[in-house]
Amino acid sequence: MGIFSLFGKKDSRQAKPADKDSSRSKKPAGTSASTTARTTSSASSRVPTVKRDAKTALATALKIDAIESEMSSEFVSITTQPPTTQQKKPPPAPPVKPKAAPLQDKPRADSKKTEPAVEEASLQTLTTGMGTTTDFLLAGQTAVVDMAAPASDAAAVIEEAAIMYANGQSDVVEQMLKTAIEEDLLGDLTRNAWWMLFDLYQITGKKQEFENLSIDFASKFETSPPGWIESSRDEAHTAPQASGATPMVPFSGKLDASCIKQVERAQKLGENYRALRLEFAKVTQATTEGCTLLLGLFRKLQKTEHDLILVGAPELATKIRAIIETGRREDTEDSWLLLLEILRLLNREKEFEETSIDYCVTFEVSPPAFVAPKSKITTASAETAPHTKASEGYAMPAIVEGKIDNLILAIAAYSDEHSPAIIDCSNLQRVDFNAAGRLLTGLGPFCGMGKTIEFHNVNHLVAELFSVIGLKDIARIVPRKN
């Protein structure tokens, strides 16, 4: 059915003969010979006119058919998928002869010039519409849009397993990896699947399955398999999770007016965290200005009853003693008060009383009374603090999911003081897929400003997820050694 038939176009070539038969049937029976002769003469005189009208009608019909064919070809040119062999191909459009221009009322040169522009605009509109729809369906999560298609079927299996594990489907992932290993069609990614399955058994506590897989691994690759870590699962659910969830603010160098940056960062983190880790192991010297700033921070955190992890606090107390002297004031009161505050937090009551007497003698005022801290205070020396080792870095929690704005802020704060910023993932078990996208979006601006972030000791399930979402493009991912 032609396009114009929808709007009531009639076939003039069929209508003409019907009219002629109708006129003959309606001729009166008693018509005289003279009347008939005149009628015949009149009809004969109109024959050229009728022929010209028929020719014009035929040319107009051909013109309409040509326009329909051209419009149909325009619709076909926009179609994104070619017709299958079962579909009927549209009939070929009749050729448009430029020489038939005298039969047209107006030359079609203008419309010919605008057809390519119309087609190009249609294609542009189609492409733009698809992009908008994609953004709408994904709710603006461009991290998913930017994911590249798997390079091979083997890569698709590895990536799908990583995504499903991120969504908590451990049983399905186990079956998927076991099937992939049995079929042995993964090529260069074969070992990746084995390592992912080893990590899955380790995390889920399936020791017997782990040992069975170790035997098969040694037989296939003729090398030692990964070893079972007996205590890793229990530790991952206790101390490492608390350590990774506690943001750290390190103080280093000379404790002077420049430490205001660390003080402000600690105050900002304190708005979202109930516990903070403050490190003073790398402080080399204290000044009155720095003591004033740090004293204000301690008082605010104690007022809000924040839990504190103090690393190197006894060493800091020794450096403060070096700048004060009994009987010498000289604007050193805040240094004395900070020393007393540190001794109180360390719960060193006897040493606190002795120092308070010296303070009373120096400033001739009553010293502050010893009051045990209401919040939980944990201390660690510089030698035993795990975060002081450059090889470990900032510890990630066992599970990363939900809103992780505070975690991103803590990593960013750690990266301000360390280059490269080592993020220790030894105890990290799983990262939720949505949380991984937020991690990519949140750390992107910091890495774009020249900061170097490295994720170390990442299990292979999480490492593959970081590769899928593109985190490997902005940060270095170091998988766990097997």
GROMACS .gro file of C-alpha atoms in nm, residues 24-462:
model
  439
   24ARG     CA    1  -2.282   0.437  -2.240
   25SER     CA    2  -2.535   0.259  -2.021
   26LYS     CA    3  -2.719   0.582  -1.946
   27LYS     CA    4  -2.772   0.677  -2.314
   28PRO     CA    5  -3.150   0.736  -2.387
   29ALA     CA    6  -3.315   0.474  -2.608
   30GLY     CA    7  -3.502   0.718  -2.827
   31THR     CA    8  -3.221   0.938  -2.935
   32SER     CA    9  -3.250   1.061  -3.294
   33ALA     CA   10  -2.988   1.005  -3.563
   34SER     CA   11  -2.909   1.373  -3.586
   35THR     CA   12  -2.865   1.401  -3.217
   36THR     CA   13  -2.641   1.102  -3.228
   37ALA     CA   14  -2.440   1.253  -3.509
   38ARG     CA   15  -2.393   1.576  -3.318
   39THR     CA   16  -2.296   1.391  -3.011
   40THR     CA   17  -2.049   1.182  -3.206
   41SER     CA   18  -1.908   1.492  -3.370
   42SER     CA   19  -1.878   1.667  -3.033
   43ALA     CA   20  -1.716   1.360  -2.878
   44SER     CA   21  -1.473   1.339  -3.167
   45SER     CA   22  -1.375   1.698  -3.115
   46ARG     CA   23  -1.297   1.621  -2.747
   47VAL     CA   24  -1.081   1.318  -2.816
   48PRO     CA   25  -0.752   1.514  -2.818
   49THR     CA   26  -0.851   1.675  -2.488
   50VAL     CA   27  -0.933   1.340  -2.327
   51LYS     CA   28  -0.608   1.193  -2.449
   52ARG     CA   29  -0.415   1.485  -2.309
   53ASP     CA   30  -0.598   1.448  -1.976
   54ALA     CA   31  -0.523   1.077  -1.965
   55LYS     CA   32  -0.159   1.142  -2.042
   56THR     CA   33  -0.142   1.406  -1.768
   57ALA     CA   34  -0.315   1.175  -1.519
   58LEU     CA   35  -0.078   0.893  -1.604
   59ALA     CA   36   0.223   1.122  -1.562
   60THR     CA   37   0.087   1.246  -1.228
   61ALA     CA   38   0.040   0.889  -1.105
   62LEU     CA   39   0.394   0.803  -1.207
   63LYS     CA   40   0.516   1.111  -1.027
   64ILE     CA   41   0.330   1.013  -0.707
   65ASP     CA   42   0.467   0.658  -0.729
   66ALA     CA   43   0.817   0.798  -0.766
   67ILE     CA   44   0.773   1.021  -0.460
   68GLU     CA   45   0.642   0.725  -0.260
   69SER     CA   46   0.942   0.517  -0.362
   70GLU     CA   47   1.186   0.791  -0.269
   71MET     CA   48   1.020   0.841   0.072
   72SER     CA   49   1.024   0.466   0.132
   73SER     CA   50   1.395   0.456   0.052
   74GLU     CA   51   1.450   0.733   0.308
   75PHE     CA   52   1.277   0.527   0.577
   76VAL     CA   53   1.480   0.221   0.484
   77SER     CA   54   1.807   0.417   0.499
   78ILE     CA   55   1.740   0.499   0.868
   79THR     CA   56   1.675   0.136   0.960
   80THR     CA   57   1.959   0.013   1.179
   81GLN     CA   58   1.915  -0.360   1.111
   82PRO     CA   59   1.917  -0.515   0.764
   83PRO     CA   60   1.611  -0.724   0.669
   84THR     CA   61   1.645  -1.096   0.730
   85THR     CA   62   1.610  -1.352   0.455
   86GLN     CA   63   1.255  -1.431   0.569
   87GLN     CA   64   1.135  -1.074   0.534
   88LYS     CA   65   0.997  -0.950   0.207
   89LYS     CA   66   1.219  -0.702   0.039
   90PRO     CA   67   1.048  -0.382  -0.073
   91PRO     CA   68   0.987  -0.363  -0.448
   92PRO     CA   69   1.247  -0.165  -0.639
   93ALA     CA   70   1.155   0.198  -0.682
   94PRO     CA   71   1.084   0.305  -1.039
   95PRO     CA   72   1.359   0.523  -1.175
   96VAL     CA   73   1.298   0.892  -1.178
   97LYS     CA   74   1.371   1.036  -1.516
   98PRO     CA   75   1.492   1.395  -1.507
   99LYS     CA   76   1.360   1.445  -1.862
  100ALA     CA   77   1.000   1.420  -1.740
  101ALA     CA   78   1.033   1.761  -1.575
  102PRO     CA   79   0.786   1.929  -1.822
  103LEU     CA   80   0.510   1.714  -1.675
  104GLN     CA   81   0.570   1.866  -1.329
  105ASP     CA   82   0.421   2.188  -1.214
  106LYS     CA   83   0.747   2.288  -1.041
  107PRO     CA   84   1.096   2.150  -1.069
  108ARG     CA   85   1.198   1.922  -0.775
  109ALA     CA   86   1.549   2.053  -0.754
  110ASP     CA   87   1.489   2.212  -0.414
  111SER     CA   88   1.357   1.894  -0.258
  112LYS     CA   89   1.650   1.698  -0.403
  113LYS     CA   90   1.893   1.929  -0.230
  114THR     CA   91   1.720   1.900   0.108
  115GLU     CA   92   1.691   1.517   0.114
  116PRO     CA   93   2.051   1.449   0.233
  117ALA     CA   94   2.013   1.714   0.502
  118VAL     CA   95   1.683   1.561   0.618
  119GLU     CA   96   1.841   1.213   0.627
  120GLU     CA   97   2.143   1.337   0.821
  121ALA     CA   98   1.922   1.522   1.070
  122SER     CA   99   1.709   1.210   1.117
  123LEU     CA  100   2.015   0.997   1.189
  124GLN     CA  101   2.146   1.256   1.434
  125THR     CA  102   1.809   1.267   1.612
  126LEU     CA  103   1.803   0.889   1.634
  127THR     CA  104   2.153   0.870   1.779
  128THR     CA  105   2.085   1.148   2.029
  129GLY     CA  106   1.766   0.982   2.141
  130MET     CA  107   1.942   0.653   2.206
  131GLY     CA  108   2.207   0.822   2.419
  132THR     CA  109   1.948   1.002   2.629
  133THR     CA  110   1.749   0.684   2.679
  134THR     CA  111   2.059   0.495   2.788
  135ASP     CA  112   2.147   0.759   3.046
  136PHE     CA  113   1.789   0.756   3.174
  137LEU     CA  114   1.772   0.378   3.211
  138LEU     CA  115   2.106   0.368   3.393
  139ALA     CA  116   2.007   0.657   3.622
  140GLY     CA  117   2.323   0.847   3.537
  141GLN     CA  118   2.558   0.565   3.640
  142THR     CA  119   2.813   0.634   3.373
  143ALA     CA  120   3.063   0.397   3.528
  144VAL     CA  121   2.856   0.109   3.392
  145VAL     CA  122   2.824   0.269   3.048
  146ASP     CA  123   3.200   0.307   3.025
  147MET     CA  124   3.264  -0.062   3.086
  148ALA     CA  125   3.428  -0.215   2.781
  149ALA     CA  126   3.289  -0.530   2.623
  150PRO     CA  127   3.479  -0.848   2.707
  151ALA     CA  128   3.759  -0.921   2.460
  152SER     CA  129   3.672  -1.293   2.445
  153ASP     CA  130   3.435  -1.558   2.578
  154ALA     CA  131   3.694  -1.650   2.840
  155ALA     CA  132   3.716  -1.289   2.958
  156ALA     CA  133   3.335  -1.275   2.971
  157VAL     CA  134   3.328  -1.573   3.210
  158ILE     CA  135   3.587  -1.415   3.441
  159GLU     CA  136   3.414  -1.076   3.443
  160GLU     CA  137   3.068  -1.223   3.500
  161ALA     CA  138   3.200  -1.428   3.792
  162ALA     CA  139   3.357  -1.118   3.948
  163ILE     CA  140   3.033  -0.916   3.915
  164MET     CA  141   2.814  -1.193   4.053
  165TYR     CA  142   3.048  -1.240   4.349
  166ALA     CA  143   3.031  -0.865   4.414
  167ASN     CA  144   2.653  -0.903   4.433
  168GLY     CA  145   2.686  -1.180   4.693
  169GLN     CA  146   2.608  -1.482   4.472
  170SER     CA  147   2.892  -1.701   4.599
  171ASP     CA  148   2.728  -2.037   4.524
  172VAL     CA  149   2.661  -1.945   4.162
  173VAL     CA  150   3.015  -1.815   4.122
  174GLU     CA  151   3.158  -2.138   4.263
  175GLN     CA  152   2.967  -2.349   4.012
  176MET     CA  153   3.056  -2.116   3.727
  177LEU     CA  154   3.429  -2.126   3.802
  178LYS     CA  155   3.429  -2.504   3.854
  179THR     CA  156   3.260  -2.554   3.517
  180ALA     CA  157   3.502  -2.320   3.343
  181ILE     CA  158   3.800  -2.504   3.495
  182GLU     CA  159   3.662  -2.846   3.399
  183GLU     CA  160   3.597  -2.742   3.039
  184ASP     CA  161   3.946  -2.588   3.021
  185LEU     CA  162   3.856  -2.336   2.749
  186LEU     CA  163   3.987  -2.020   2.917
  187GLY     CA  164   4.323  -2.000   2.740
  188ASP     CA  165   4.554  -1.743   2.900
  189LEU     CA  166   4.294  -1.673   3.171
  190THR     CA  167   4.292  -2.030   3.301
  191ARG     CA  168   4.500  -1.951   3.610
  192ASN     CA  169   4.281  -1.650   3.689
  193ALA     CA  170   3.982  -1.880   3.727
  194TRP     CA  171   4.180  -2.117   3.953
  195TRP     CA  172   4.301  -1.831   4.175
  196MET     CA  173   3.950  -1.686   4.201
  197LEU     CA  174   3.815  -2.025   4.310
  198PHE     CA  175   4.098  -2.063   4.565
  199ASP     CA  176   4.011  -1.722   4.715
  200LEU     CA  177   3.640  -1.808   4.717
  201TYR     CA  178   3.704  -2.127   4.915
  202GLN     CA  179   3.935  -1.937   5.153
  203ILE     CA  180   3.680  -1.663   5.219
  204THR     CA  181   3.386  -1.902   5.262
  205GLY     CA  182   3.587  -2.135   5.486
  206LYS     CA  183   3.565  -2.443   5.261
  207LYS     CA  184   3.895  -2.599   5.358
  208GLN     CA  185   3.826  -2.947   5.217
  209GLU     CA  186   3.728  -2.808   4.876
  210PHE     CA  187   4.038  -2.588   4.890
  211GLU     CA  188   4.263  -2.889   4.949
  212ASN     CA  189   4.099  -3.092   4.672
  213LEU     CA  190   4.150  -2.803   4.434
  214SER     CA  191   4.513  -2.778   4.544
  215ILE     CA  192   4.576  -3.138   4.437
  216ASP     CA  193   4.425  -3.076   4.094
  217PHE     CA  194   4.621  -2.753   4.060
  218ALA     CA  195   4.954  -2.920   4.137
  219SER     CA  196   4.878  -3.198   3.890
  220LYS     CA  197   4.782  -2.962   3.609
  221PHE     CA  198   5.041  -2.687   3.644
  222GLU     CA  199   5.320  -2.893   3.808
  223THR     CA  200   5.381  -2.623   4.067
  224SER     CA  201   5.294  -2.563   4.429
  225PRO     CA  202   4.934  -2.446   4.492
  226PRO     CA  203   4.839  -2.159   4.725
  227GLY     CA  204   4.840  -2.247   5.093
  228TRP     CA  205   4.539  -2.241   5.322
  229ILE     CA  206   4.557  -1.959   5.579
  230GLU     CA  207   4.409  -2.104   5.895
  231SER     CA  208   4.332  -1.784   6.086
  232SER     CA  209   4.251  -1.544   5.802
  233ARG     CA  210   3.876  -1.592   5.814
  234ASP     CA  211   3.843  -1.527   6.186
  235GLU     CA  212   4.070  -1.222   6.179
  236ALA     CA  213   3.886  -1.074   5.884
  237HIS     CA  214   3.566  -1.052   6.087
  238THR     CA  215   3.724  -0.880   6.390
  239ALA     CA  216   4.016  -0.643   6.420
  240PRO     CA  217   4.087  -0.565   6.053
  241GLN     CA  218   3.731  -0.453   5.995
  242ALA     CA  219   3.750  -0.205   6.283
  243SER     CA  220   4.093  -0.089   6.171
  244GLY     CA  221   3.983  -0.025   5.817
  245ALA     CA  222   3.668   0.155   5.930
  246THR     CA  223   3.867   0.400   6.142
  247PRO     CA  224   4.002   0.696   5.945
  248MET     CA  225   4.359   0.797   6.019
  249VAL     CA  226   4.515   1.142   6.040
  250PRO     CA  227   4.896   1.134   6.049
  251PHE     CA  228   5.108   1.413   6.195
  252SER     CA  229   5.469   1.433   6.081
  253GLY     CA  230   5.770   1.663   6.090
  254LYS     CA  231   5.759   1.973   6.304
  255LEU     CA  232   5.443   2.018   6.507
  256ASP     CA  233   5.388   2.388   6.443
  257ALA     CA  234   5.126   2.619   6.293
  258SER     CA  235   5.130   2.419   5.967
  259CYS     CA  236   4.957   2.126   6.141
  260ILE     CA  237   4.629   2.318   6.116
  261LYS     CA  238   4.558   2.121   5.799
  262GLN     CA  239   4.566   1.790   5.989
  263VAL     CA  240   4.364   1.938   6.274
  264GLU     CA  241   4.089   2.057   6.041
  265ARG     CA  242   4.083   1.722   5.860
  266ALA     CA  243   4.044   1.539   6.192
  267GLN     CA  244   3.756   1.767   6.289
  268LYS     CA  245   3.583   1.704   5.956
  269LEU     CA  246   3.625   1.328   5.988
  270GLY     CA  247   3.494   1.349   6.342
  271GLU     CA  248   3.160   1.471   6.207
  272ASN     CA  249   3.099   1.131   6.045
  273TYR     CA  250   3.310   0.891   6.253
  274ARG     CA  251   3.284   0.799   6.619
  275ALA     CA  252   3.647   0.684   6.626
  276LEU     CA  253   3.964   0.843   6.491
  277ARG     CA  254   4.321   0.726   6.459
  278LEU     CA  255   4.582   0.997   6.526
  279GLU     CA  256   4.945   0.917   6.452
  280PHE     CA  257   5.236   1.112   6.603
  281ALA     CA  258   5.515   0.861   6.543
  282LYS     CA  259   5.676   1.078   6.277
  283VAL     CA  260   5.668   1.406   6.471
  284THR     CA  261   6.026   1.527   6.512
  285GLN     CA  262   5.975   1.845   6.715
  286ALA     CA  263   5.699   2.035   6.896
  287THR     CA  264   5.632   2.409   6.914
  288THR     CA  265   5.395   2.621   7.121
  289GLU     CA  266   5.181   2.704   6.816
  290GLY     CA  267   5.139   2.338   6.726
  291CYS     CA  268   5.058   2.247   7.087
  292THR     CA  269   4.783   2.509   7.095
  293LEU     CA  270   4.618   2.365   6.782
  294LEU     CA  271   4.643   2.005   6.899
  295LEU     CA  272   4.512   2.091   7.246
  296GLY     CA  273   4.200   2.244   7.090
  297LEU     CA  274   4.146   1.928   6.883
  298PHE     CA  275   4.177   1.699   7.186
  299ARG     CA  276   3.931   1.906   7.386
  300LYS     CA  277   3.670   1.900   7.109
  301LEU     CA  278   3.703   1.525   7.058
  302GLN     CA  279   3.677   1.459   7.431
  303LYS     CA  280   3.372   1.683   7.457
  304THR     CA  281   3.198   1.477   7.190
  305GLU     CA  282   3.329   1.155   7.351
  306HIS     CA  283   3.504   1.025   7.042
  307ASP     CA  284   3.698   0.701   7.067
  308LEU     CA  285   4.065   0.758   6.986
  309ILE     CA  286   4.352   0.542   6.871
  310LEU     CA  287   4.674   0.725   6.957
  311VAL     CA  288   4.993   0.610   6.789
  312GLY     CA  289   5.321   0.748   6.921
  313ALA     CA  290   5.157   0.953   7.199
  314PRO     CA  291   5.427   0.872   7.460
  315GLU     CA  292   5.696   0.985   7.215
  316LEU     CA  293   5.502   1.308   7.154
  317ALA     CA  294   5.488   1.370   7.531
  318THR     CA  295   5.866   1.343   7.547
  319LYS     CA  296   5.905   1.602   7.268
  320ILE     CA  297   5.670   1.840   7.452
  321ARG     CA  298   5.873   1.810   7.771
  322ALA     CA  299   6.175   1.929   7.573
  323ILE     CA  300   6.020   2.275   7.514
  324ILE     CA  301   5.888   2.343   7.868
  325GLU     CA  302   6.069   2.417   8.195
  326THR     CA  303   5.942   2.451   8.551
  327GLY     CA  304   5.928   2.819   8.649
  328ARG     CA  305   5.954   2.950   8.290
  329ARG     CA  306   5.630   3.080   8.148
  330GLU     CA  307   5.695   3.262   7.821
  331ASP     CA  308   5.363   3.170   7.661
  332THR     CA  309   5.413   2.798   7.713
  333GLU     CA  310   5.092   2.729   7.906
  334ASP     CA  311   4.922   2.546   7.617
  335SER     CA  312   5.225   2.319   7.589
  336TRP     CA  313   5.190   2.229   7.959
  337LEU     CA  314   4.816   2.172   7.923
  338LEU     CA  315   4.866   1.951   7.614
  339LEU     CA  316   5.119   1.743   7.804
  340LEU     CA  317   4.873   1.698   8.090
  341GLU     CA  318   4.595   1.605   7.843
  342ILE     CA  319   4.812   1.339   7.679
  343LEU     CA  320   4.904   1.191   8.017
  344ARG     CA  321   4.536   1.181   8.113
  345LEU     CA  322   4.444   1.006   7.786
  346LEU     CA  323   4.725   0.756   7.842
  347ASN     CA  324   4.580   0.698   8.193
  348ARG     CA  325   4.913   0.776   8.358
  349GLU     CA  326   4.771   0.919   8.677
  350LYS     CA  327   5.095   0.926   8.882
  351GLU     CA  328   5.290   1.103   8.610
  352PHE     CA  329   4.995   1.338   8.563
  353GLU     CA  330   5.004   1.440   8.933
  354GLU     CA  331   5.377   1.510   8.926
  355THR     CA  332   5.350   1.723   8.613
  356SER     CA  333   5.049   1.912   8.748
  357ILE     CA  334   5.254   2.020   9.054
  358ASP     CA  335   5.521   2.165   8.823
  359TYR     CA  336   5.247   2.339   8.627
  360CYS     CA  337   5.106   2.489   8.950
  361VAL     CA  338   5.450   2.618   9.051
  362THR     CA  339   5.515   2.771   8.711
  363PHE     CA  340   5.186   2.953   8.659
  364GLU     CA  341   5.071   2.988   9.020
  365VAL     CA  342   4.726   2.850   8.947
  366SER     CA  343   4.543   2.537   9.049
  367PRO     CA  344   4.624   2.249   8.815
  368PRO     CA  345   4.348   2.056   8.633
  369ALA     CA  346   4.222   1.749   8.814
  370PHE     CA  347   4.282   1.402   8.680
  371VAL     CA  348   3.965   1.262   8.529
  372ALA     CA  349   3.965   0.929   8.349
  373PRO     CA  350   3.846   0.964   7.986
  374LYS     CA  351   3.482   0.868   7.927
  375SER     CA  352   3.544   0.738   7.575
  376LYS     CA  353   3.760   0.446   7.468
  377ILE     CA  354   4.125   0.538   7.424
  378THR     CA  355   4.362   0.292   7.261
  379THR     CA  356   4.736   0.356   7.251
  380ALA     CA  357   5.011   0.206   7.039
  381SER     CA  358   5.381   0.274   7.031
  382ALA     CA  359   5.563   0.371   6.716
  383GLU     CA  360   5.739   0.034   6.705
  384THR     CA  361   5.421  -0.179   6.725
  385ALA     CA  362   5.178   0.036   6.526
  386PRO     CA  363   5.086  -0.156   6.208
  387HIS     CA  364   5.015   0.156   6.004
  388THR     CA  365   5.365   0.292   6.047
  389LYS     CA  366   5.501   0.027   5.812
  390ALA     CA  367   5.512   0.160   5.460
  391SER     CA  368   5.446  -0.186   5.318
  392GLU     CA  369   5.101  -0.210   5.480
  393GLY     CA  370   4.939   0.131   5.448
  394TYR     CA  371   4.574   0.208   5.516
  395ALA     CA  372   4.375  -0.106   5.600
  396MET     CA  373   4.048  -0.171   5.418
  397PRO     CA  374   3.752  -0.329   5.602
  398ALA     CA  375   3.640  -0.685   5.529
  399ILE     CA  376   3.322  -0.581   5.343
  400VAL     CA  377   3.273  -0.260   5.146
  401GLU     CA  378   2.909  -0.186   5.067
  402GLY     CA  379   2.638   0.077   5.099
  403LYS     CA  380   2.733   0.443   5.134
  404ILE     CA  381   3.111   0.466   5.147
  405ASP     CA  382   3.160   0.844   5.149
  406ASN     CA  383   3.348   0.825   5.479
  407LEU     CA  384   3.577   0.552   5.349
  408ILE     CA  385   3.660   0.759   5.041
  409LEU     CA  386   3.727   1.062   5.259
  410ALA     CA  387   3.957   0.857   5.483
  411ILE     CA  388   4.154   0.721   5.185
  412ALA     CA  389   4.183   1.070   5.042
  413ALA     CA  390   4.311   1.201   5.375
  414TYR     CA  391   4.568   0.922   5.390
  415SER     CA  392   4.680   0.999   5.035
  416ASP     CA  393   4.752   1.360   5.137
  417GLU     CA  394   5.031   1.240   5.364
  418HIS     CA  395   5.161   0.940   5.170
  419SER     CA  396   5.291   0.910   4.816
  420PRO     CA  397   5.216   0.658   4.696
  421ALA     CA  398   4.918   0.590   4.922
  422ILE     CA  399   4.922   0.216   4.992
  423ILE     CA  400   4.576   0.073   5.059
  424ASP     CA  401   4.615  -0.262   5.234
  425CYS     CA  402   4.348  -0.509   5.117
  426SER     CA  403   4.481  -0.815   5.299
  427ASN     CA  404   4.156  -0.847   5.495
  428LEU     CA  405   3.922  -0.724   5.223
  429GLN     CA  406   3.680  -1.000   5.125
  430ARG     CA  407   3.419  -0.841   4.902
  431VAL     CA  408   3.328  -0.506   4.747
  432ASP     CA  409   2.966  -0.455   4.647
  433PHE     CA  410   2.924  -0.368   4.279
  434ASN     CA  411   2.755  -0.033   4.345
  435ALA     CA  412   3.011   0.050   4.613
  436ALA     CA  413   3.289  -0.025   4.365
  437GLY     CA  414   3.136   0.227   4.127
  438ARG     CA  415   3.124   0.488   4.403
  439LEU     CA  416   3.484   0.410   4.489
  440LEU     CA  417   3.583   0.477   4.128
  441THR     CA  418   3.383   0.800   4.113
  442GLY     CA  419   3.506   0.923   4.452
  443LEU     CA  420   3.877   0.855   4.403
  444GLY     CA  421   3.885   0.972   4.041
  445PRO     CA  422   3.927   1.344   4.120
  446PHE     CA  423   4.210   1.277   4.368
  447CYS     CA  424   4.399   1.057   4.123
  448GLY     CA  425   4.339   1.320   3.856
  449MET     CA  426   4.524   1.573   4.073
  450GLY     CA  427   4.840   1.365   4.061
  451LYS     CA  428   4.791   1.149   4.371
  452THR     CA  429   4.909   0.790   4.342
  453ILE     CA  430   4.690   0.525   4.506
  454GLU     CA  431   4.782   0.157   4.514
  455PHE     CA  432   4.561  -0.130   4.632
  456HIS     CA  433   4.786  -0.410   4.761
  457ASN     CA  434   4.711  -0.774   4.846
  458VAL     CA  435   4.375  -0.771   4.668
  459ASN     CA  436   4.207  -1.111   4.639
  460HIS     CA  437   4.154  -1.216   4.279
  461LEU     CA  438   3.774  -1.191   4.293
  462VAL     CA  439   3.793  -0.824   4.392
   0.00000   0.00000   0.00000
